[in-house]
Short mmCIF file of C-alpha atoms in Angstrom, two decimals:
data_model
loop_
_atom_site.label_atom_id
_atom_site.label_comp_id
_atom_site.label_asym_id
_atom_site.label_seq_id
_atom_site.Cartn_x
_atom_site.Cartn_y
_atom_site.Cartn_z
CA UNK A 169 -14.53 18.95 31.69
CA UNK A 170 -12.70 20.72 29.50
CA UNK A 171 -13.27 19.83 25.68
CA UNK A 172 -10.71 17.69 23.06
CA UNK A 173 -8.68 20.17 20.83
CA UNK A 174 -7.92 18.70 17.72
CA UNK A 175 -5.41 20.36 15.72
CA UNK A 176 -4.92 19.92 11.76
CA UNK A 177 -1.98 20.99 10.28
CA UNK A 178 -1.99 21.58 6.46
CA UNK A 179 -4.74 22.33 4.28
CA UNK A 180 -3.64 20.53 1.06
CA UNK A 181 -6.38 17.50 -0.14
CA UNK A 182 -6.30 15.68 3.60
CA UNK A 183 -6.24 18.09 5.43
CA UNK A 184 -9.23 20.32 4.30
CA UNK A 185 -11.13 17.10 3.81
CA UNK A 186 -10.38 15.96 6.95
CA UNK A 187 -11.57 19.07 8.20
CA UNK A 188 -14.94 19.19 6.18
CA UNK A 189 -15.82 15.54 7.32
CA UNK A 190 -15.22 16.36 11.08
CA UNK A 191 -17.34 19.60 10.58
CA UNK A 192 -20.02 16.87 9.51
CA UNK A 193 -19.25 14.43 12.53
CA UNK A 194 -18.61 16.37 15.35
CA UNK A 195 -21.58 17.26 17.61
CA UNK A 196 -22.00 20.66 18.85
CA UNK A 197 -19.46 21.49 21.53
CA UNK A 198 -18.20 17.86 21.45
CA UNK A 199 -14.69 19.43 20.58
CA UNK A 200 -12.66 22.39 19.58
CA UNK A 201 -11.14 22.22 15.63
CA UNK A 202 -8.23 24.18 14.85
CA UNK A 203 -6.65 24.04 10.99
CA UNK A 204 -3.54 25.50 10.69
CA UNK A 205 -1.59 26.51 7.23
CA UNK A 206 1.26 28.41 6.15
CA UNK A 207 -1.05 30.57 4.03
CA UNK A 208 -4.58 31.46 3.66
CA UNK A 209 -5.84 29.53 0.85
CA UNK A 210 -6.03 26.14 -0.81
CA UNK A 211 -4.49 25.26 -3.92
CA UNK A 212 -5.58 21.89 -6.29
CA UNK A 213 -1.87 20.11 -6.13
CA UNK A 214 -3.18 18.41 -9.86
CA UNK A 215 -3.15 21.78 -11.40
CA UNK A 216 0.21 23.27 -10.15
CA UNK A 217 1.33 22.14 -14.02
CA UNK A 218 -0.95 25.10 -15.34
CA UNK A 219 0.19 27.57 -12.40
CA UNK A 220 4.09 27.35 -14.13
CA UNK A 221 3.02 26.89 -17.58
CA UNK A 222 0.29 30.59 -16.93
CA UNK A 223 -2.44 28.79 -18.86
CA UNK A 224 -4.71 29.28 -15.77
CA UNK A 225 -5.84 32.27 -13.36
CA UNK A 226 -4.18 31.97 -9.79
CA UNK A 227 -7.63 32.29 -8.47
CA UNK A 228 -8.89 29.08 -10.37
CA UNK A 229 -5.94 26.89 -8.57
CA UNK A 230 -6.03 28.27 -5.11
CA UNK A 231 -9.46 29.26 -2.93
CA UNK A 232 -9.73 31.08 0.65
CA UNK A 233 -9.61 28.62 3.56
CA UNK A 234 -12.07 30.56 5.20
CA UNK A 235 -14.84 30.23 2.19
CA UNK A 236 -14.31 26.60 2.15
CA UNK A 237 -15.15 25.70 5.77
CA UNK A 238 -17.80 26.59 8.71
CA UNK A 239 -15.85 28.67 11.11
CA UNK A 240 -18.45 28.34 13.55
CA UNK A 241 -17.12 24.83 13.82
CA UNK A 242 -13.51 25.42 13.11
CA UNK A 243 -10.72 28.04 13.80
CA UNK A 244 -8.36 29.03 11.32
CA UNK A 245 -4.68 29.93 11.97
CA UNK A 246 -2.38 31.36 9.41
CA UNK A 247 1.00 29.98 10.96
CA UNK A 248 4.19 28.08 9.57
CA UNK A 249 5.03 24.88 11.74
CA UNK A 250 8.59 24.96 13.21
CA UNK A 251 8.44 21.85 15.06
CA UNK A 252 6.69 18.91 16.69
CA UNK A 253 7.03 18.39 20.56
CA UNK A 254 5.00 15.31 21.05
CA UNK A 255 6.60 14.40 24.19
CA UNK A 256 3.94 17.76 25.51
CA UNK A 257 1.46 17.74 23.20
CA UNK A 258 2.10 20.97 21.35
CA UNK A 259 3.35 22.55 18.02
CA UNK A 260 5.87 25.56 18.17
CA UNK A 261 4.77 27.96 15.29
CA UNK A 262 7.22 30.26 13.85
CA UNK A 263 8.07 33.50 15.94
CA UNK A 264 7.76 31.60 19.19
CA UNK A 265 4.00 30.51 19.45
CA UNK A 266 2.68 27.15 20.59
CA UNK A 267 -0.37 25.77 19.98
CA UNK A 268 -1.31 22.33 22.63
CA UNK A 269 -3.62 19.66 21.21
CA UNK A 270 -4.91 16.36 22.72
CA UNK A 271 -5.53 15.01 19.02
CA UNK A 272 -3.13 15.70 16.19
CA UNK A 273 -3.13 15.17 12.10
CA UNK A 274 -0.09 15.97 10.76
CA UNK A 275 -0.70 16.68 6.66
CA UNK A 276 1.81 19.27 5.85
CA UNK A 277 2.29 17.98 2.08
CA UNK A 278 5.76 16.93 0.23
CA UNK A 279 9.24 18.13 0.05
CA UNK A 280 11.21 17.26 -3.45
CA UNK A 281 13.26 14.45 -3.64
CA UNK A 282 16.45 15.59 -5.37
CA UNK A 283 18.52 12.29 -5.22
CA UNK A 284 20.97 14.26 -3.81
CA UNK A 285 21.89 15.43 -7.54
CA UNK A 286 24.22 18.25 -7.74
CA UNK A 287 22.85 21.75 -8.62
CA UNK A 288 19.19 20.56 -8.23
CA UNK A 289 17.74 22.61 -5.21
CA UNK A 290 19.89 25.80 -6.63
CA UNK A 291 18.94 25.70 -10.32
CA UNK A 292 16.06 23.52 -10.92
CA UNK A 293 11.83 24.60 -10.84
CA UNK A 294 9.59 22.19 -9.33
CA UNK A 295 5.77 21.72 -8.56
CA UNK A 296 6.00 21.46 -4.57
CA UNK A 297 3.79 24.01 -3.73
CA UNK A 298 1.39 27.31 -5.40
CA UNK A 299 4.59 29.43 -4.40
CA UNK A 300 7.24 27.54 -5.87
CA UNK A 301 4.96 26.87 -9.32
CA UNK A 302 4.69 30.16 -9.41
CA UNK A 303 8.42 31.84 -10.02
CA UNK A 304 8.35 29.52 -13.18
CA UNK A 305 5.98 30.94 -15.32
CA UNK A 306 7.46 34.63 -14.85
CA UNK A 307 11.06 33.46 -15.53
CA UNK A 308 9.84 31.33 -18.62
CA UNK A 309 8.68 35.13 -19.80
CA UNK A 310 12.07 36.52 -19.05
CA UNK A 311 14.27 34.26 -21.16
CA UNK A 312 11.93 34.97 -24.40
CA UNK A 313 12.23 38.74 -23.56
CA UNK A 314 16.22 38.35 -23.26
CA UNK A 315 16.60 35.88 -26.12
CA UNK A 316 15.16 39.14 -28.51
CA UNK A 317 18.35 40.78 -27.09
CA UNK A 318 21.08 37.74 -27.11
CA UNK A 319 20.15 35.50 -29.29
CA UNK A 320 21.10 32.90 -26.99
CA UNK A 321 19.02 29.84 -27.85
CA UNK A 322 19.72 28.07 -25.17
CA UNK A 323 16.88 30.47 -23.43
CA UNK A 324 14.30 28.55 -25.78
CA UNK A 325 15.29 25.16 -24.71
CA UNK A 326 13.08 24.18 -21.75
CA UNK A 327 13.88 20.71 -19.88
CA UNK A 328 11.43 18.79 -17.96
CA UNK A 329 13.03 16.35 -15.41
CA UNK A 330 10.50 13.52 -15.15
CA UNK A 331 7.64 11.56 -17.57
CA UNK A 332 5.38 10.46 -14.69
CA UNK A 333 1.86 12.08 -14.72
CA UNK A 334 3.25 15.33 -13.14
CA UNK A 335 6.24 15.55 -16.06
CA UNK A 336 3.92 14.68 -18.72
CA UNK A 337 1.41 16.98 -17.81
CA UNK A 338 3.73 19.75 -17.47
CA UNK A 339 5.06 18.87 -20.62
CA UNK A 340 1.84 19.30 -22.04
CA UNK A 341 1.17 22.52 -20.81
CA UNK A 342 4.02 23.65 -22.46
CA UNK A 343 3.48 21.96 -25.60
CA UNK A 344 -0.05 24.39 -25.63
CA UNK A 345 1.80 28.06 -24.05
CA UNK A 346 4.54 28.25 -25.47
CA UNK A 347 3.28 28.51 -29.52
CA UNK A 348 1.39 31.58 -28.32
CA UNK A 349 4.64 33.20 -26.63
CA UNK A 350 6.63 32.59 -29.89
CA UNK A 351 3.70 34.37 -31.45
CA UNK A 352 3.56 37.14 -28.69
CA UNK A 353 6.76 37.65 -28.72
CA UNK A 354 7.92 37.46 -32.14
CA UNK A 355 10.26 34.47 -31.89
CA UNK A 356 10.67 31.73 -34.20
CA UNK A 357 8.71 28.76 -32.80
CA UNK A 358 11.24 26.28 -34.70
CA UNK A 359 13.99 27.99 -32.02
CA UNK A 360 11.69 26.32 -29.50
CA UNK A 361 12.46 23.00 -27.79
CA UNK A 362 10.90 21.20 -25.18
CA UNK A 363 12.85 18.45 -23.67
CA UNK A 364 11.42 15.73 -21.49
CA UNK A 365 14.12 13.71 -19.61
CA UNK A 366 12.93 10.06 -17.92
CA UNK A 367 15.47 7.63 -16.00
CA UNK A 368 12.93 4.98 -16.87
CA UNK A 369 13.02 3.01 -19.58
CA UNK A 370 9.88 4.68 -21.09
CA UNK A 371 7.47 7.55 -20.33
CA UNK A 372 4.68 6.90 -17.63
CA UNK A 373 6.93 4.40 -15.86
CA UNK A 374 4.93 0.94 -14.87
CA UNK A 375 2.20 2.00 -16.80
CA UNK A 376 0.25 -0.23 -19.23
CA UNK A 377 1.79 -0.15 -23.23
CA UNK A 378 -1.12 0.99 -25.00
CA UNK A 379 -0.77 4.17 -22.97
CA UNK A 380 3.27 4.47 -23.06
CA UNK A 381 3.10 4.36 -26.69
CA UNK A 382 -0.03 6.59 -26.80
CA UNK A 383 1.79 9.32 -24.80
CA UNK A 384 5.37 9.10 -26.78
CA UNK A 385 4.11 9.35 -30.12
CA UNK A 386 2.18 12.49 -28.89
CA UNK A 387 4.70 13.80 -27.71
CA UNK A 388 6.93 13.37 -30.36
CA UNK A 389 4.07 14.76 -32.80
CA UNK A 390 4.29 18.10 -31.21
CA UNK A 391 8.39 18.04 -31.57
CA UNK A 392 9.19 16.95 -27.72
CA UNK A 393 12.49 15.59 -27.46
CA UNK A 394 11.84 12.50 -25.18
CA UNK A 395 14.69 11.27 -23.46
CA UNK A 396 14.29 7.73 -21.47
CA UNK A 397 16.64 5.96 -20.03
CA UNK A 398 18.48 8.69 -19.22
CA UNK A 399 19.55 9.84 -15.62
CA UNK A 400 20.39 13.74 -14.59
CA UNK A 401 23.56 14.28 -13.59
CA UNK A 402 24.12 17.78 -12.95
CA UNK A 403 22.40 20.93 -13.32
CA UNK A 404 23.56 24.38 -13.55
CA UNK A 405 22.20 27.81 -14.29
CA UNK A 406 23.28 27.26 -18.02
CA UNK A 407 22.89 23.80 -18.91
CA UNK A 408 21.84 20.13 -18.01
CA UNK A 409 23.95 17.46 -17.70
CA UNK A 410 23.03 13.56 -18.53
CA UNK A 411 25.96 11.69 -19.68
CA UNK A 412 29.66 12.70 -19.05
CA UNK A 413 30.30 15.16 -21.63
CA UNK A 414 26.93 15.76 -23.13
CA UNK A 415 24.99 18.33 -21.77
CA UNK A 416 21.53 20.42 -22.37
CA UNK A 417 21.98 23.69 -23.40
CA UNK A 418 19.14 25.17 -21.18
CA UNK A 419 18.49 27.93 -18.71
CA UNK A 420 15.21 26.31 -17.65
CA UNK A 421 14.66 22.59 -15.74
CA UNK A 422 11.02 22.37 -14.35
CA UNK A 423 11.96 19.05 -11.47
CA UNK A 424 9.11 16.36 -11.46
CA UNK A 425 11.17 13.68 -10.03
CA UNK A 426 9.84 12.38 -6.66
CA UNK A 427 8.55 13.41 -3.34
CA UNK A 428 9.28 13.00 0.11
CA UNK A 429 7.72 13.62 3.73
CA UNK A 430 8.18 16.59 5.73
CA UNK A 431 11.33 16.89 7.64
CA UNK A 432 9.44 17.63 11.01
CA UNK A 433 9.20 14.32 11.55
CA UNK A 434 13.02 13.28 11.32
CA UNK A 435 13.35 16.59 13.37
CA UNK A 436 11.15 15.50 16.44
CA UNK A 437 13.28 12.40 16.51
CA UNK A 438 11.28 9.58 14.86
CA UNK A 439 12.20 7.21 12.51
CA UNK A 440 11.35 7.86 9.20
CA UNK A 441 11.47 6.17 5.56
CA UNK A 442 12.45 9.43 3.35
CA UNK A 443 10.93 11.88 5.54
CA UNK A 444 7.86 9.77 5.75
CA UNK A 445 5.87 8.36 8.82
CA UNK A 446 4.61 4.42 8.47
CA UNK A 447 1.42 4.43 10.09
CA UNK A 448 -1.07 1.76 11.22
CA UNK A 449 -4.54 0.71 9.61
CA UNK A 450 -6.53 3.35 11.70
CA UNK A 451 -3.98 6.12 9.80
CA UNK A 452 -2.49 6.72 13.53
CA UNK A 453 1.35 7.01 14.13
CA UNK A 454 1.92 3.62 16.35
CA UNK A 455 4.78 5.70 18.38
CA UNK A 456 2.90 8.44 19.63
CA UNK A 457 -0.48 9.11 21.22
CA UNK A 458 -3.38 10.46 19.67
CA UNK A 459 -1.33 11.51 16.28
CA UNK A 460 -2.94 11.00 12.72
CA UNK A 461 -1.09 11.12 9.85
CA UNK A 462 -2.10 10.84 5.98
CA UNK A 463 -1.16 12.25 2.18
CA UNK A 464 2.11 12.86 1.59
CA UNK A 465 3.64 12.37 4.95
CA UNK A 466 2.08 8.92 5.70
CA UNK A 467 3.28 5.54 4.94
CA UNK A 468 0.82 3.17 4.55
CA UNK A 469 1.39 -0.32 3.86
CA UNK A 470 -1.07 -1.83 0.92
CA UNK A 471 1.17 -5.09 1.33
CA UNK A 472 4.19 -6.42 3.25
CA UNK A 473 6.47 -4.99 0.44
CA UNK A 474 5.10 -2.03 -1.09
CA UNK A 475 3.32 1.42 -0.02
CA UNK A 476 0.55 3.50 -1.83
CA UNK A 477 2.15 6.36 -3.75
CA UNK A 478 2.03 9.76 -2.60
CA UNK A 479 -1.21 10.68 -4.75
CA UNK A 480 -4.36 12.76 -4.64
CA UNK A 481 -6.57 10.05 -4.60
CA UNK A 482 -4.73 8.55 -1.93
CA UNK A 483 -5.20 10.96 0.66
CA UNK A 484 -9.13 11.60 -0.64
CA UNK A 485 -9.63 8.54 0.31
CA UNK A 486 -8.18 8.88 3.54
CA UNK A 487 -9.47 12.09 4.91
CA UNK A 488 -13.14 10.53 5.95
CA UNK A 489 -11.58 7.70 7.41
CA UNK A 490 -9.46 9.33 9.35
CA UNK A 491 -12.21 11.95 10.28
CA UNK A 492 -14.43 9.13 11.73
CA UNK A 493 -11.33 7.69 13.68
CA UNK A 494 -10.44 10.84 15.18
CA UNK A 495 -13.91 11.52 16.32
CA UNK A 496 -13.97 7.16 17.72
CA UNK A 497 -11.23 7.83 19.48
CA UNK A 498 -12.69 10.79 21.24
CA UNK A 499 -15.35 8.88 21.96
CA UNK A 500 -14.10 5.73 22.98
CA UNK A 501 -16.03 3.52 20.42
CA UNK A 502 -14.32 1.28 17.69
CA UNK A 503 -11.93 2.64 15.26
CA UNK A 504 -12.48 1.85 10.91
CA UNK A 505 -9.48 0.07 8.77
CA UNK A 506 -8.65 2.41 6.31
CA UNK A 507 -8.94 0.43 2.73
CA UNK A 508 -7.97 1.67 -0.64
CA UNK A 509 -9.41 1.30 -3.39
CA UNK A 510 -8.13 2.47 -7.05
CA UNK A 511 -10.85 4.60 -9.43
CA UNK A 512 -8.20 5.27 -11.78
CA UNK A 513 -5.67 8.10 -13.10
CA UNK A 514 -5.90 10.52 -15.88
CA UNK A 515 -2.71 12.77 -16.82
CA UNK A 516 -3.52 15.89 -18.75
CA UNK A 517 -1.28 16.90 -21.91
CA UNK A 518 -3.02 20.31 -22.43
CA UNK A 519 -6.52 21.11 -22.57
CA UNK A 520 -7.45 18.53 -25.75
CA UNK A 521 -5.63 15.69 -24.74
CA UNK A 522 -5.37 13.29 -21.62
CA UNK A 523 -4.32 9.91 -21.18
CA UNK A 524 -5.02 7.36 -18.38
CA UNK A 525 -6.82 4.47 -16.80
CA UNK A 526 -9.87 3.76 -15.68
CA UNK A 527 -10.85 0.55 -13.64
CA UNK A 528 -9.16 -1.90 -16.35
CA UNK A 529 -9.46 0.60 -19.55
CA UNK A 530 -6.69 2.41 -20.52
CA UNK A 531 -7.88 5.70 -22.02
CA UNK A 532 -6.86 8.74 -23.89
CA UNK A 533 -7.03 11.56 -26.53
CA UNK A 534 -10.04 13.88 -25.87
CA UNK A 535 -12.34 11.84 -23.99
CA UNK A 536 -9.67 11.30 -21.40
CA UNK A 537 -9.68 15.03 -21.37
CA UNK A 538 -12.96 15.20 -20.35
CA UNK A 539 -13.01 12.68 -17.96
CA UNK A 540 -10.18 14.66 -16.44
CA UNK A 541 -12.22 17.61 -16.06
CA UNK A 542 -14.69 15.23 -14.57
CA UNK A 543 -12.25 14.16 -11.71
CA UNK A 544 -11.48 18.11 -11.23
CA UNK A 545 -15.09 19.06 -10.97
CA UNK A 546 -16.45 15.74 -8.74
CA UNK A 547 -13.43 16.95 -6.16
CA UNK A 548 -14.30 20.93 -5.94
CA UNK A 549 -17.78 19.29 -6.05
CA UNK A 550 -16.85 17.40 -2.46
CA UNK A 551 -15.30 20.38 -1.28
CA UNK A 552 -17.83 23.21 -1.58
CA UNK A 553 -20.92 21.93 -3.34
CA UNK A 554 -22.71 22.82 -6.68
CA UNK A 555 -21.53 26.51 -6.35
CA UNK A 556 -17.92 26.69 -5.87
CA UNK A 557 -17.96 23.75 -8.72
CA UNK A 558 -19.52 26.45 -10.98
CA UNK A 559 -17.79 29.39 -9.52
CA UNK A 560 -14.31 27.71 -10.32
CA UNK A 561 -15.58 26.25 -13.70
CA UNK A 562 -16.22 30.11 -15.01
CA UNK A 563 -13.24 31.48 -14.19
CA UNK A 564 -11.02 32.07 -17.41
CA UNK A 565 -7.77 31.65 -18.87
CA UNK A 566 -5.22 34.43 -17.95
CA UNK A 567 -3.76 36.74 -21.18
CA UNK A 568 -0.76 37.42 -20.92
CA UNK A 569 1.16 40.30 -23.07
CA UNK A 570 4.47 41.26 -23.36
CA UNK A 571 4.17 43.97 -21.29
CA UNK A 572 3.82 42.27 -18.28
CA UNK A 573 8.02 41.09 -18.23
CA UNK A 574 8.52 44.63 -17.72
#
């Protein structure tokens, strides 16, 4: 008999847990484990904020694929999905290849939901992916460097679309970087304004008041301009529109606003709720045989009317579950109802601060902070042990000097 092939695509947090726990579960030779990913490392989605603010090294948010698992247990394939043909069992790669499988988990991460908002995919930033985090950091070095010739001040106004945890913590990595570029660069940091723009009624939408209010007057302490209730209209390469006739001066919008699933799905032919694929309690795709799906690309019903959100600690949770199903269903035994279960959220604002909840405590200033870079460490801790926990933890903060705009 010829032995399962289970195929993984995407190495984001399900993925490459998904991975590890099968390495764990799998007996020898029971079946073959390919992981396939556009590129050949990892990257911690949580700290993509730092990535396009360049208050951390590239090499502390992303790690080799091939250091993280056994390849005498899996195969790794550097390859970009083009589509799904479930109908055969196979995936066409790009440039023609196809790869069969008789077991498939489909976590290929998020695309950004735009709202169909004019000028958003052409002139907008956003925190999709390592690649796309990092053009912002670069171009926020450019507009300092041309504001010394132009005076243009609209160069030093930087808009953040978005006051959920990913806004907020972007906004705090700005709220630490950009004093040092004014200082680097010579530029009055009074010139400087950070604008944070939330269609909510308040910052951290739905969260509890003590940390709303905890958050805003932050915020406002370090001279963000926090704008709720306010909806994007239109964005250009110059400005930011958000009320007819009052616009942003700005030549920077960093997009935080919402995720959806990957379009291979909706490509393939299956129904989809914004690119997303509602699957059953065993994490399986109820259409299709043998298909797994979690993270960003699964919807999974926590009640009749609502779905978990597209989060980290979602698809954590996930991975082993589905790991154990995967390897049930190979061998015919009975399959484990995946069930979530909240351990809380901290959002960053810069190194000294955090805010959050944990279990029924709301929490914040600097021991959030810490028990932020708890939740970082316990989760490289999962992935490679004790030493890539340390070997990540040592790395150091990039320097950056004018020069490097040149």
């Amino acid at each position: 008999m010829t032995k399962p092939k289970i195929v993984i695509l995407g190495s984001g947090y399900g993925g490459i847990m998904t991975t590890k726990n099968l390495e764990k579960l799998l007996k020898s030779g029971e079946a073959d484990v390919m992981l396939i990913n556009k590129h050949e490392y990892h990257y911690v989605t949580t700290q993509l904020h730092k990535t396009c603010a360049g208050t951390a090294a590239d090499d502390k948010i992303t790690m080799p694929i091939r250091e993280l698992i056994d390849e005498s247990k899996v195969t790794f394939k550097k390859a970009t999905v083009s589509s799904l043909d479930f109908n055969h069992k196979r995936i066409l790669l790009e440039g023609g290849e196809s790869v069969s499988y008789d077991y498939l988990l489909v976590a290929l991460g998020f695309a950004v939901e735009t709202f169909g908002t004019p000028g958003i995919e052409e002139h907008a930033f956003n925190l999709r992916s390592f690649q796309t985090s990092k053009q912002v950091f670069p171009h926020i070095l450019k507009q300092f460097s041309l504001y010394k010739e132009d005076k243009d001040e609209s160069r030093l106004t930087f808009a953040v679309a978005g006051a959920g945890f990913t806004g907020i913590e972007m906004v705090g990595e700005l709220i630490e970087k950009l004093p040092e570029l004014a200082k680097t660069y010579d530029v009055p940091f009074n010139k400087i304004k950070i604008v944070n723009i939330e269609a909510a009624p308040t910052v951290l939408p739905g969260f509890e008041k003590a940390a709303v209010d905890y958050t805003t007057k932050l915020l406002i302490e370090n001279g963000v301009q926090v704008m709720t209730s306010t909806k994007i209209l239109e964005a250009t390469e110059n400005y930011v529109k958000v009320a007819p006739g009052t616009e942003i001066p700005t030549k920077t919008l960093i997009w935080s606003c919402g995720v959806r699933g990957h379009k291979l799905f909706e490509e393939a032919g299956l129904q989809t709720v914004r690119g997303k694929m509602v699957v059953d309690k065993f994490l399986r795709i109820p259409s299709v045989e043998n298909v797994f799906c979690l993270g960003d690309n699964a919807m999974f019903m926590k009640d009749e009317k609502s779905a978990l959100p597209p989060t980290a600690q979602v698809a954590l949770q996930q991975a082993p579950v589905c790991a154990k199903n995967i390897v049930a269903t190979i061998r015919g035994q009975q399959l484990e109802a995946f069930e979530y279960h909240h351990k809380g959220s901290v959002a960053s604002i810069g190194d000294a601060f955090a805010v959050g909840k944990v279990g029924s405590v709301v929490v914040k200033g600097k021991l959030a902070a810490f028990l932020k870079q708890v939740i970082e460490m316990r989760y490289l801790f999962y992935l490679g042990g004790p030493s890539l926990m340390l070997k990540q933890f040592m790395k150091k903060k990039p320097h950056h000097t004018v020069a490097e705009v040149k």
